[in-house]
Amino acid sequence: MKIAVVGSGYVGLVLGACLAESGNDVVCVDKDEAKVRMLRKGHVPIYEPGLTELVKRNKDEGRLTFTTQLSRAVKASQIIFIAVGTPQGEDGSADLQHVLGVARDIGKSMDGYRVIVNKSTVPVGTAEKVRAIIRRETTHPFSVVSNPEFLKQGAAVEDFMKPDRVVIGAEDPRGAELMVALHQPFTRTGAPIMVMDCASAELSKYASNAILATRISFMNEIANVCELYGADVDRVRQAVGADRRIGASFLFPGVGYGGSCFPKDVKALIRFSADKKYDFRILKAVEAVNDWQKRAIVRKMEEHFGSVKGRTIAVWGLAFKPKTDDMREAPAITIVQSLLERGAKVQAYDPEAVRIARGIFGGKVTYAAKGYEALKGADALAIVTEWQEFREPDFARMRQLMRNPVVFDGRNIYQPQQMKAHGFTYYSIGR
Ligand SMILES: NC(=O)c1ccc[n+]([C@@H]2O[C@H](COP(=O)([O-])OP(=O)(O)OC[C@H]3O[C@@H](n4cnc5c(N)ncnc54)[C@H](O)[C@@H]3O)[C@@H](O)[C@H]2O)c1
């Protein structure tokens, strides 16, 4: 099929590359000229495992092209995905200006039947709005489909290629049928393609992210109670996760959730529920717990040192999770800023996110090229992102480099006994 994907970010680029991989002709559109120039040269501007190879291969095969010209892409395609950002607006609602702006431009360029797909995460009712905007611009027939994306950064290509399910919200069979056909190559192992109304599809995405955020905040509270009673949250987590009704994933306590989705999607769900006079009490608590938890390791440091003023703190991990360079709403931002405000010196290391971190903290933080370099003369190490390379370090070398052998592990990647044996004072979450 001939496909256009508008917005070539984490979602749009993965979507475009994966659809090209299954044989479709895909044109990726972005308004960012520098990004399009890079992509045309085969350079992928974000870090996502496997994506560079996929983009290069499909570009070289001629199935994947890049442009800033929306109008031409619309004319050349049967299906047009909208995968632009829906950032948090000032009142917590999802800011739809990019989605609706693209919908209008699509309407203006249509020269026949098209399927317009909302891939961006959008509040319930957005498909209706998109339909109304396009209707104002064109007399040609069209279908609007809601097709929320469930991929996770760090494993985006794999998630897209092997989805747990595909959700298609459609109000007419023509659009739904094309979308089902497009997704069949990715669901051969039996993952369901669920066709439903647009409102249900839109809400499915928010409900999924909100329940995952809720599990994280819930376990962070359990971890805090573990600390008060001397229980071990790892044991509790394993016991709870073994229950098939509950399952083991998203039960890891830590420094709170971040990223480009959970924080804004939780806020947006609270907000559009409130628009219908519904007070989403659980999610308000989920947010409050998360804000508190992001400060957990700085609180522990202040308890340990009295004050962190004048201390040198090494930070391992800045990205909001491993295998991505994304720092949107990363707990590291709250932690580093809070350390700087309290007069600490921060020496940070991250395998992928330093370029982005420089844009956030500028010269207020010293960036190390290697993990061990960040430890030189440090009074403590804070582990904020659980990158694989932090899991089995040379502890003797770490001790040698640090001024004080103190570790604040915000991701529970080491065992308390092991750290004691290596001569560290060790703090973690809920143990
Ligand atoms: N990142 C994720 O893990 C993830 C997962 C599922 C769903 N989503 C949702 O998908 C959407 C996109 O997220 P993302 O992380 O890919 O965002 P992103 O910021 O990485 O990418 C958005 C892209 O859209 C481009 N863009 C904005 N306005 C445009 C316009 N008018 N014309 C052409 N291009 C335009 C931007 O230049 C940018 O390259 C959001 O609604 C998000 O909530 C994201």
CSV table of C-alpha atoms and ligand atoms in Angstrom, one decimal:
chain,number,residue,atom,x,y,z
A,1,MET,CA,0.0,0.0,0.0
A,2,LYS,CA,1.0,3.6,-0.3
A,3,ILE,CA,1.4,5.2,3.1
A,4,ALA,CA,2.2,8.6,4.4
A,5,VAL,CA,3.3,9.1,8.0
A,6,VAL,CA,3.2,12.7,9.3
A,7,GLY,CA,5.6,13.3,12.2
A,8,SER,CA,8.9,11.4,12.1
A,9,GLY,CA,9.7,11.2,15.8
A,10,TYR,CA,9.9,8.1,18.1
A,11,VAL,CA,6.5,6.8,16.9
A,12,GLY,CA,6.3,8.0,13.3
A,13,LEU,CA,9.8,6.9,12.3
A,14,VAL,CA,9.3,3.4,13.8
A,15,LEU,CA,5.9,3.1,12.2
A,16,GLY,CA,7.2,4.3,8.8
A,17,ALA,CA,10.2,2.0,8.8
A,18,CYS,CA,8.2,-1.0,10.0
A,19,LEU,CA,5.5,-0.5,7.4
A,20,ALA,CA,8.2,-0.2,4.7
A,21,GLU,CA,9.8,-3.4,6.0
A,22,SER,CA,6.6,-5.3,5.3
A,23,GLY,CA,6.7,-4.1,1.6
A,24,ASN,CA,4.6,-0.9,1.7
A,25,ASP,CA,5.8,2.4,0.0
A,26,VAL,CA,6.1,4.8,2.8
A,27,VAL,CA,6.8,8.5,2.8
A,28,CYS,CA,7.6,10.1,6.2
A,29,VAL,CA,6.8,13.7,6.5
A,30,ASP,CA,8.2,16.1,9.1
A,31,LYS,CA,8.2,19.9,9.4
A,32,ASP,CA,11.7,19.8,10.8
A,33,GLU,CA,13.9,20.3,7.8
A,34,ALA,CA,17.1,19.4,9.6
A,35,LYS,CA,15.6,16.1,10.7
A,36,VAL,CA,14.4,15.3,7.1
A,37,ARG,CA,17.9,16.2,5.7
A,38,MET,CA,19.5,13.8,8.2
A,39,LEU,CA,17.0,11.0,7.5
A,40,ARG,CA,17.6,11.3,3.8
A,41,LYS,CA,21.3,10.7,4.4
A,42,GLY,CA,20.4,7.6,6.4
A,43,HIS,CA,21.1,9.2,9.8
A,44,VAL,CA,18.6,8.5,12.5
A,45,PRO,CA,18.3,11.4,14.9
A,46,ILE,CA,17.1,9.3,17.9
A,47,TYR,CA,18.5,6.3,19.7
A,48,GLU,CA,16.3,3.3,19.3
A,49,PRO,CA,17.7,-0.3,19.0
A,50,GLY,CA,17.5,-1.7,15.5
A,51,LEU,CA,16.0,1.5,14.0
A,52,THR,CA,19.0,2.8,12.1
A,53,GLU,CA,19.4,-0.5,10.2
A,54,LEU,CA,15.7,-0.7,9.4
A,55,VAL,CA,15.6,2.9,8.1
A,56,LYS,CA,18.8,2.4,6.0
A,57,ARG,CA,17.7,-0.9,4.5
A,58,ASN,CA,14.2,0.4,3.5
A,59,LYS,CA,15.6,3.7,2.3
A,60,ASP,CA,18.2,1.9,0.1
A,61,GLU,CA,15.4,-0.4,-1.3
A,62,GLY,CA,13.5,2.7,-2.2
A,63,ARG,CA,10.4,1.9,-0.1
A,64,LEU,CA,11.1,4.6,2.5
A,65,THR,CA,11.4,8.3,1.6
A,66,PHE,CA,11.4,11.5,3.6
A,67,THR,CA,10.0,14.9,2.9
A,68,THR,CA,8.8,18.2,4.4
A,69,GLN,CA,6.0,18.4,1.7
A,70,LEU,CA,2.8,17.2,3.3
A,71,SER,CA,0.7,18.0,0.3
A,72,ARG,CA,2.6,15.8,-2.1
A,73,ALA,CA,2.7,13.0,0.4
A,74,VAL,CA,-1.1,13.1,0.8
A,75,LYS,CA,-1.7,13.0,-2.9
A,76,ALA,CA,0.6,10.0,-3.3
A,77,SER,CA,-0.9,7.9,-0.4
A,78,GLN,CA,-4.0,5.9,0.4
A,79,ILE,CA,-3.5,5.9,4.1
A,80,ILE,CA,-2.1,8.9,6.1
A,81,PHE,CA,-1.0,8.5,9.6
A,82,ILE,CA,-0.9,11.5,12.0
A,83,ALA,CA,2.0,10.8,14.4
A,84,VAL,CA,2.9,14.2,15.6
A,85,GLY,CA,3.4,15.2,19.3
A,86,THR,CA,0.5,15.8,21.7
A,87,PRO,CA,2.4,17.5,24.5
A,88,GLN,CA,0.9,18.6,27.7
A,89,GLY,CA,-1.0,21.9,27.6
A,90,GLU,CA,-0.9,24.4,30.4
A,91,ASP,CA,-4.1,23.0,32.0
A,92,GLY,CA,-2.9,19.4,31.8
A,93,SER,CA,-4.9,18.6,28.7
A,94,ALA,CA,-3.3,17.1,25.6
A,95,ASP,CA,-2.4,20.0,23.3
A,96,LEU,CA,-4.0,19.1,19.9
A,97,GLN,CA,-2.7,22.0,17.9
A,98,HIS,CA,-0.3,19.8,15.9
A,99,VAL,CA,-2.8,17.0,15.2
A,100,LEU,CA,-5.6,19.3,14.2
A,101,GLY,CA,-3.2,21.5,12.1
A,102,VAL,CA,-2.0,18.4,10.2
A,103,ALA,CA,-5.7,17.2,9.8
A,104,ARG,CA,-6.6,20.5,8.2
A,105,ASP,CA,-3.6,20.4,5.8
A,106,ILE,CA,-4.5,16.8,4.8
A,107,GLY,CA,-8.0,17.9,4.0
A,108,LYS,CA,-6.7,20.7,1.8
A,109,SER,CA,-4.5,18.4,-0.2
A,110,MET,CA,-6.9,15.4,-0.7
A,111,ASP,CA,-7.8,14.6,-4.3
A,112,GLY,CA,-9.8,11.4,-3.7
A,113,TYR,CA,-10.7,8.9,-1.0
A,114,ARG,CA,-8.2,8.7,1.9
A,115,VAL,CA,-7.9,7.0,5.3
A,116,ILE,CA,-6.7,9.4,7.9
A,117,VAL,CA,-5.3,7.6,11.0
A,118,ASN,CA,-4.8,9.2,14.4
A,119,LYS,CA,-1.7,7.4,15.7
A,120,SER,CA,-0.8,10.1,18.2
A,121,THR,CA,-2.2,9.6,21.7
A,122,VAL,CA,-5.3,11.8,21.7
A,123,PRO,CA,-8.2,12.3,24.1
A,124,VAL,CA,-11.6,10.8,23.5
A,125,GLY,CA,-13.5,12.8,20.9
A,126,THR,CA,-10.4,13.7,18.8
A,127,ALA,CA,-11.4,11.5,15.9
A,128,GLU,CA,-14.7,13.5,15.8
A,129,LYS,CA,-12.7,16.8,15.7
A,130,VAL,CA,-10.4,15.5,13.0
A,131,ARG,CA,-13.4,14.4,10.9
A,132,ALA,CA,-15.1,17.8,11.3
A,133,ILE,CA,-11.9,19.7,10.3
A,134,ILE,CA,-11.3,17.6,7.2
A,135,ARG,CA,-14.9,17.8,6.2
A,136,ARG,CA,-14.6,21.6,6.2
A,137,GLU,CA,-11.7,21.4,3.8
A,138,THR,CA,-12.7,18.8,1.2
A,139,THR,CA,-15.7,17.2,-0.6
A,140,HIS,CA,-13.8,14.0,-1.3
A,141,PRO,CA,-14.8,10.9,0.8
A,142,PHE,CA,-12.6,9.8,3.6
A,143,SER,CA,-12.4,7.6,6.7
A,144,VAL,CA,-11.0,8.7,10.1
A,145,VAL,CA,-9.5,5.8,12.1
A,146,SER,CA,-8.1,5.8,15.7
A,147,ASN,CA,-5.1,3.5,15.9
A,148,PRO,CA,-3.3,4.2,19.2
A,149,GLU,CA,0.3,3.1,19.5
A,150,PHE,CA,1.4,0.8,22.4
A,151,LEU,CA,5.2,0.5,21.6
A,152,LYS,CA,7.7,1.2,24.4
A,153,GLN,CA,10.8,3.2,23.7
A,154,GLY,CA,13.9,1.1,24.0
A,155,ALA,CA,12.1,-1.8,22.3
A,156,ALA,CA,10.0,0.2,19.8
A,157,VAL,CA,10.8,-1.7,16.7
A,158,GLU,CA,10.3,-5.1,18.3
A,159,ASP,CA,7.0,-4.0,19.9
A,160,PHE,CA,5.7,-2.7,16.6
A,161,MET,CA,6.8,-5.8,14.7
A,162,LYS,CA,5.3,-8.1,17.4
A,163,PRO,CA,2.4,-6.3,19.0
A,164,ASP,CA,0.4,-7.7,21.9
A,165,ARG,CA,-2.7,-6.4,20.1
A,166,VAL,CA,-3.6,-3.9,17.4
A,167,VAL,CA,-6.5,-1.5,18.3
A,168,ILE,CA,-8.4,0.0,15.4
A,169,GLY,CA,-11.2,2.5,16.1
A,170,ALA,CA,-13.3,3.1,13.0
A,171,GLU,CA,-16.8,4.3,12.3
A,172,ASP,CA,-17.0,2.8,8.8
A,173,PRO,CA,-16.0,-0.6,7.3
A,174,ARG,CA,-13.9,0.8,4.4
A,175,GLY,CA,-11.2,2.4,6.6
A,176,ALA,CA,-11.3,-0.5,9.1
A,177,GLU,CA,-10.7,-3.1,6.3
A,178,LEU,CA,-7.7,-1.3,4.9
A,179,MET,CA,-6.2,-0.9,8.4
A,180,VAL,CA,-6.8,-4.6,9.2
A,181,ALA,CA,-5.0,-5.6,5.9
A,182,LEU,CA,-2.1,-3.3,6.6
A,183,HIS,CA,-1.6,-4.9,10.1
A,184,GLN,CA,-2.0,-8.5,9.2
A,185,PRO,CA,1.8,-9.1,8.5
A,186,PHE,CA,2.5,-8.1,12.1
A,187,THR,CA,-0.1,-10.3,13.7
A,188,ARG,CA,0.7,-13.7,12.2
A,189,THR,CA,1.5,-15.2,15.6
A,190,GLY,CA,-2.1,-14.7,16.7
A,191,ALA,CA,-2.1,-11.2,18.3
A,192,PRO,CA,-5.6,-9.9,18.0
A,193,ILE,CA,-6.6,-7.0,15.8
A,194,MET,CA,-9.4,-5.4,17.7
A,195,VAL,CA,-11.8,-3.3,15.7
A,196,MET,CA,-14.0,-1.0,17.8
A,197,ASP,CA,-15.5,2.5,17.9
A,198,CYS,CA,-13.1,5.5,17.9
A,199,ALA,CA,-14.0,6.6,21.5
A,200,SER,CA,-13.1,3.2,22.9
A,201,ALA,CA,-9.9,3.0,20.9
A,202,GLU,CA,-8.8,6.4,22.1
A,203,LEU,CA,-9.6,5.6,25.7
A,204,SER,CA,-7.8,2.2,25.5
A,205,LYS,CA,-4.5,3.9,25.1
A,206,TYR,CA,-5.0,6.2,28.1
A,207,ALA,CA,-6.3,3.4,30.2
A,208,SER,CA,-3.2,1.2,29.4
A,209,ASN,CA,-0.7,3.9,30.3
A,210,ALA,CA,-2.6,4.9,33.4
A,211,ILE,CA,-2.8,1.4,34.8
A,212,LEU,CA,1.0,1.0,34.2
A,213,ALA,CA,1.7,4.3,36.0
A,214,THR,CA,-0.6,3.2,38.8
A,215,ARG,CA,1.3,-0.1,39.3
A,216,ILE,CA,4.5,1.8,39.5
A,217,SER,CA,3.2,4.3,42.0
A,218,PHE,CA,1.5,1.5,44.0
A,219,MET,CA,4.8,-0.4,44.3
A,220,ASN,CA,6.7,2.7,45.2
A,221,GLU,CA,4.3,3.1,48.2
A,222,ILE,CA,4.7,-0.5,49.1
A,223,ALA,CA,8.5,0.1,49.0
A,224,ASN,CA,8.2,3.0,51.3
A,225,VAL,CA,6.2,0.9,53.8
A,226,CYS,CA,8.9,-1.9,53.4
A,227,GLU,CA,11.5,0.6,54.5
A,228,LEU,CA,9.4,1.6,57.6
A,229,TYR,CA,9.0,-2.1,58.7
A,230,GLY,CA,12.3,-3.6,57.6
A,231,ALA,CA,10.7,-5.7,54.8
A,232,ASP,CA,12.4,-6.3,51.5
A,233,VAL,CA,10.4,-5.0,48.5
A,234,ASP,CA,12.2,-7.4,46.2
A,235,ARG,CA,10.7,-10.4,48.1
A,236,VAL,CA,7.3,-8.7,48.2
A,237,ARG,CA,7.4,-7.9,44.5
A,238,GLN,CA,8.3,-11.5,43.6
A,239,ALA,CA,5.5,-12.9,45.8
A,240,VAL,CA,2.9,-10.5,44.4
A,241,GLY,CA,4.1,-10.9,40.8
A,242,ALA,CA,3.8,-14.7,40.9
A,243,ASP,CA,0.1,-14.4,41.2
A,244,ARG,CA,-1.2,-14.9,37.7
A,245,ARG,CA,-4.0,-12.5,38.3
A,246,ILE,CA,-1.4,-9.8,38.9
A,247,GLY,CA,1.7,-10.7,36.8
A,248,ALA,CA,5.3,-9.6,37.3
A,249,SER,CA,5.8,-6.7,35.0
A,250,PHE,CA,5.7,-3.0,36.1
A,251,LEU,CA,6.1,-3.9,39.7
A,252,PHE,CA,9.6,-2.5,40.1
A,253,PRO,CA,9.9,0.3,42.7
A,254,GLY,CA,12.4,3.1,41.9
A,255,VAL,CA,12.7,6.8,41.4
A,256,GLY,CA,9.3,7.3,39.8
A,257,TYR,CA,8.0,7.1,36.3
A,258,GLY,CA,8.9,9.6,33.6
A,259,GLY,CA,9.2,9.8,29.8
A,260,SER,CA,7.2,11.4,27.1
A,261,CYS,CA,4.0,9.4,27.8
A,262,PHE,CA,3.0,8.4,31.3
A,263,PRO,CA,3.2,11.8,32.9
A,264,LYS,CA,1.3,13.7,30.2
A,265,ASP,CA,-1.2,10.8,29.5
A,266,VAL,CA,-2.1,10.5,33.2
A,267,LYS,CA,-2.6,14.3,33.4
A,268,ALA,CA,-4.7,14.3,30.2
A,269,LEU,CA,-7.0,11.5,31.4
A,270,ILE,CA,-7.5,13.3,34.7
A,271,ARG,CA,-8.3,16.4,32.6
A,272,PHE,CA,-10.7,15.0,30.1
A,273,SER,CA,-12.5,13.1,32.8
A,274,ALA,CA,-12.9,16.4,34.7
A,275,ASP,CA,-14.3,18.0,31.5
A,276,LYS,CA,-17.2,15.6,32.0
A,277,LYS,CA,-17.3,16.5,35.8
A,278,TYR,CA,-15.6,13.2,36.8
A,279,ASP,CA,-13.0,13.4,39.5
A,280,PHE,CA,-10.4,10.7,38.7
A,281,ARG,CA,-9.2,10.3,42.3
A,282,ILE,CA,-6.9,7.3,41.8
A,283,LEU,CA,-4.8,9.0,39.1
A,284,LYS,CA,-4.4,12.2,41.2
A,285,ALA,CA,-2.9,10.0,43.9
A,286,VAL,CA,-0.7,8.2,41.3
A,287,GLU,CA,0.7,11.6,40.3
A,288,ALA,CA,1.3,12.8,43.8
A,289,VAL,CA,3.1,9.6,44.8
A,290,ASN,CA,5.3,9.9,41.7
A,291,ASP,CA,6.3,13.5,42.4
A,292,TRP,CA,7.2,12.4,46.0
A,293,GLN,CA,9.1,9.4,44.8
A,294,LYS,CA,11.2,11.4,42.3
A,295,ARG,CA,12.8,13.1,45.3
A,296,ALA,CA,13.4,9.9,47.3
A,297,ILE,CA,17.1,9.6,46.7
A,298,VAL,CA,17.8,13.2,47.3
A,299,ARG,CA,15.9,12.9,50.6
A,300,LYS,CA,18.1,9.8,51.4
A,301,MET,CA,21.3,11.8,50.6
A,302,GLU,CA,20.3,14.7,52.8
A,303,GLU,CA,19.6,12.2,55.6
A,304,HIS,CA,23.0,10.6,55.1
A,305,PHE,CA,25.1,13.7,54.7
A,306,GLY,CA,23.1,16.2,56.7
A,307,SER,CA,23.3,18.4,53.6
A,308,VAL,CA,24.6,17.8,50.1
A,309,LYS,CA,25.9,21.3,49.9
A,310,GLY,CA,29.5,21.2,48.5
A,311,ARG,CA,29.3,17.5,47.9
A,312,THR,CA,30.2,16.0,44.6
A,313,ILE,CA,27.6,13.6,43.4
A,314,ALA,CA,28.1,11.2,40.5
A,315,VAL,CA,24.9,10.3,38.6
A,316,TRP,CA,24.7,7.2,36.4
A,317,GLY,CA,21.9,7.4,34.0
A,318,LEU,CA,20.0,10.4,32.7
A,319,ALA,CA,17.5,9.0,30.1
A,320,PHE,CA,14.1,8.2,31.5
A,321,LYS,CA,14.8,4.5,30.9
A,322,PRO,CA,17.5,2.4,29.4
A,323,LYS,CA,18.0,1.9,25.7
A,324,THR,CA,16.8,5.4,24.8
A,325,ASP,CA,18.3,8.9,24.7
A,326,ASP,CA,14.9,10.4,25.6
A,327,MET,CA,14.9,12.6,28.7
A,328,ARG,CA,11.4,14.0,28.5
A,329,GLU,CA,10.1,14.2,32.1
A,330,ALA,CA,13.0,11.9,33.2
A,331,PRO,CA,13.3,11.6,37.0
A,332,ALA,CA,17.0,12.5,36.4
A,333,ILE,CA,15.9,16.1,35.7
A,334,THR,CA,14.2,16.4,39.1
A,335,ILE,CA,17.1,14.7,40.8
A,336,VAL,CA,19.9,16.7,39.2
A,337,GLN,CA,18.1,20.0,39.5
A,338,SER,CA,17.3,19.3,43.1
A,339,LEU,CA,21.0,18.4,43.8
A,340,LEU,CA,22.2,21.6,42.0
A,341,GLU,CA,19.7,23.8,44.0
A,342,ARG,CA,21.0,22.3,47.2
A,343,GLY,CA,24.6,23.3,46.3
A,344,ALA,CA,25.9,19.9,45.2
A,345,LYS,CA,28.3,19.4,42.2
A,346,VAL,CA,27.0,16.9,39.7
A,347,GLN,CA,29.2,14.6,37.5
A,348,ALA,CA,26.9,12.7,35.2
A,349,TYR,CA,27.2,9.8,32.8
A,350,ASP,CA,24.7,8.3,30.4
A,351,PRO,CA,25.6,6.1,27.4
A,352,GLU,CA,23.1,7.9,25.0
A,353,ALA,CA,21.5,10.9,26.6
A,354,VAL,CA,24.3,13.4,27.2
A,355,ARG,CA,23.6,15.5,24.1
A,356,ILE,CA,20.1,16.0,25.3
A,357,ALA,CA,21.2,16.6,28.9
A,358,ARG,CA,23.4,19.4,27.8
A,359,GLY,CA,20.4,21.1,26.3
A,360,ILE,CA,18.6,20.8,29.7
A,361,PHE,CA,21.4,21.5,32.3
A,362,GLY,CA,23.9,23.3,30.1
A,363,GLY,CA,27.2,23.8,31.8
A,364,LYS,CA,25.8,23.4,35.3
A,365,VAL,CA,26.7,19.6,35.2
A,366,THR,CA,30.0,18.0,34.3
A,367,TYR,CA,29.5,15.2,31.8
A,368,ALA,CA,31.8,12.1,31.8
A,369,ALA,CA,32.6,10.2,28.7
A,370,LYS,CA,32.7,6.9,30.7
A,371,GLY,CA,30.9,5.7,33.8
A,372,TYR,CA,34.0,5.4,35.9
A,373,GLU,CA,35.2,8.9,35.0
A,374,ALA,CA,32.0,10.3,36.6
A,375,LEU,CA,33.1,8.7,39.9
A,376,LYS,CA,36.4,10.5,40.3
A,377,GLY,CA,36.4,12.3,43.7
A,378,ALA,CA,32.7,11.7,44.2
A,379,ASP,CA,31.2,11.7,47.7
A,380,ALA,CA,28.4,9.5,46.4
A,381,LEU,CA,27.0,7.7,43.4
A,382,ALA,CA,23.3,8.0,42.5
A,383,ILE,CA,22.0,5.4,40.1
A,384,VAL,CA,19.0,6.8,38.2
A,385,THR,CA,18.7,4.7,35.0
A,386,GLU,CA,19.3,1.0,35.0
A,387,TRP,CA,21.4,0.7,31.9
A,388,GLN,CA,22.8,-2.8,31.4
A,389,GLU,CA,26.4,-1.6,31.7
A,390,PHE,CA,25.9,-0.5,35.3
A,391,ARG,CA,24.8,-4.0,36.5
A,392,GLU,CA,28.2,-5.7,36.8
A,393,PRO,CA,30.8,-2.9,37.4
A,394,ASP,CA,34.3,-3.3,38.9
A,395,PHE,CA,33.4,-2.4,42.5
A,396,ALA,CA,37.0,-2.2,43.6
A,397,ARG,CA,37.7,0.3,40.9
A,398,MET,CA,34.6,2.2,41.9
A,399,ARG,CA,35.8,2.4,45.5
A,400,GLN,CA,39.2,3.6,44.4
A,401,LEU,CA,37.8,6.4,42.3
A,402,MET,CA,35.3,7.7,44.8
A,403,ARG,CA,36.1,9.9,47.8
A,404,ASN,CA,33.4,8.2,49.8
A,405,PRO,CA,32.1,4.7,49.0
A,406,VAL,CA,28.4,5.6,49.2
A,407,VAL,CA,25.8,4.4,46.6
A,408,PHE,CA,22.2,5.6,46.3
A,409,ASP,CA,20.7,3.0,44.0
A,410,GLY,CA,17.4,4.4,42.7
A,411,ARG,CA,16.8,1.2,40.6
A,412,ASN,CA,17.7,-1.6,43.0
A,413,ILE,CA,20.3,-3.0,40.6
A,414,TYR,CA,22.6,-4.3,43.3
A,415,GLN,CA,22.1,-6.5,46.4
A,416,PRO,CA,22.6,-4.9,49.8
A,417,GLN,CA,24.7,-7.8,51.0
A,418,GLN,CA,27.0,-7.7,48.0
A,419,MET,CA,27.5,-3.9,48.4
A,420,LYS,CA,28.3,-4.3,52.1
A,421,ALA,CA,30.9,-7.0,51.2
A,422,HIS,CA,32.5,-4.6,48.7
A,423,GLY,CA,32.7,-2.0,51.4
A,424,PHE,CA,30.0,0.4,50.3
A,425,THR,CA,27.4,2.2,52.3
A,426,TYR,CA,24.4,1.4,50.2
A,427,TYR,CA,20.9,2.8,50.0
A,428,SER,CA,18.3,1.4,47.7
A,429,ILE,CA,14.5,1.6,47.4
A,430,GLY,CA,12.3,-0.4,49.8
A,431,ARG,CA,15.1,-2.7,51.1
B,1,LIG,N1,7.2,8.0,22.4
B,1,LIG,C1,6.5,7.0,22.7
B,1,LIG,O1,7.0,6.0,23.3
B,1,LIG,C2,5.0,6.9,22.4
B,1,LIG,C3,4.4,5.7,22.4
B,1,LIG,C4,3.0,5.6,22.1
B,1,LIG,C5,2.4,6.8,21.7
B,1,LIG,N2,3.1,8.0,21.6
B,1,LIG,C6,2.3,9.1,21.1
B,1,LIG,O2,2.7,9.4,19.8
B,1,LIG,C7,2.7,10.8,19.5
B,1,LIG,C8,4.1,11.1,18.9
B,1,LIG,O3,5.1,10.9,19.9
B,1,LIG,P1,6.6,10.9,19.7
B,1,LIG,O4,7.3,10.5,20.9
B,1,LIG,O5,6.9,10.2,18.4
B,1,LIG,O6,6.9,12.5,19.4
B,1,LIG,P2,8.2,13.2,18.9
B,1,LIG,O7,8.2,14.6,19.5
B,1,LIG,O8,9.3,12.3,19.0
B,1,LIG,O9,7.9,13.3,17.3
B,1,LIG,C9,6.9,14.2,16.8
B,1,LIG,C10,7.4,14.6,15.4
B,1,LIG,O10,6.3,15.3,14.8
B,1,LIG,C11,6.9,16.4,14.0
B,1,LIG,N3,5.8,17.4,13.8
B,1,LIG,C12,5.1,18.2,14.6
B,1,LIG,N4,4.2,19.0,14.0
B,1,LIG,C13,4.3,18.6,12.7
B,1,LIG,C14,3.6,19.0,11.5
B,1,LIG,N5,2.7,20.0,11.6
B,1,LIG,N6,4.0,18.5,10.3
B,1,LIG,C15,4.9,17.5,10.3
B,1,LIG,N7,5.6,17.1,11.3
B,1,LIG,C16,5.3,17.6,12.5
B,1,LIG,C17,8.0,16.9,14.9
B,1,LIG,O11,8.9,17.7,14.2
B,1,LIG,C18,8.5,15.6,15.5
B,1,LIG,O12,9.6,15.1,14.6
B,1,LIG,C19,2.3,11.4,20.8
B,1,LIG,O13,1.0,11.7,20.8
B,1,LIG,C20,2.7,10.4,21.8
B,1,LIG,O14,1.9,10.6,23.0
B,1,LIG,C21,4.4,8.0,21.9
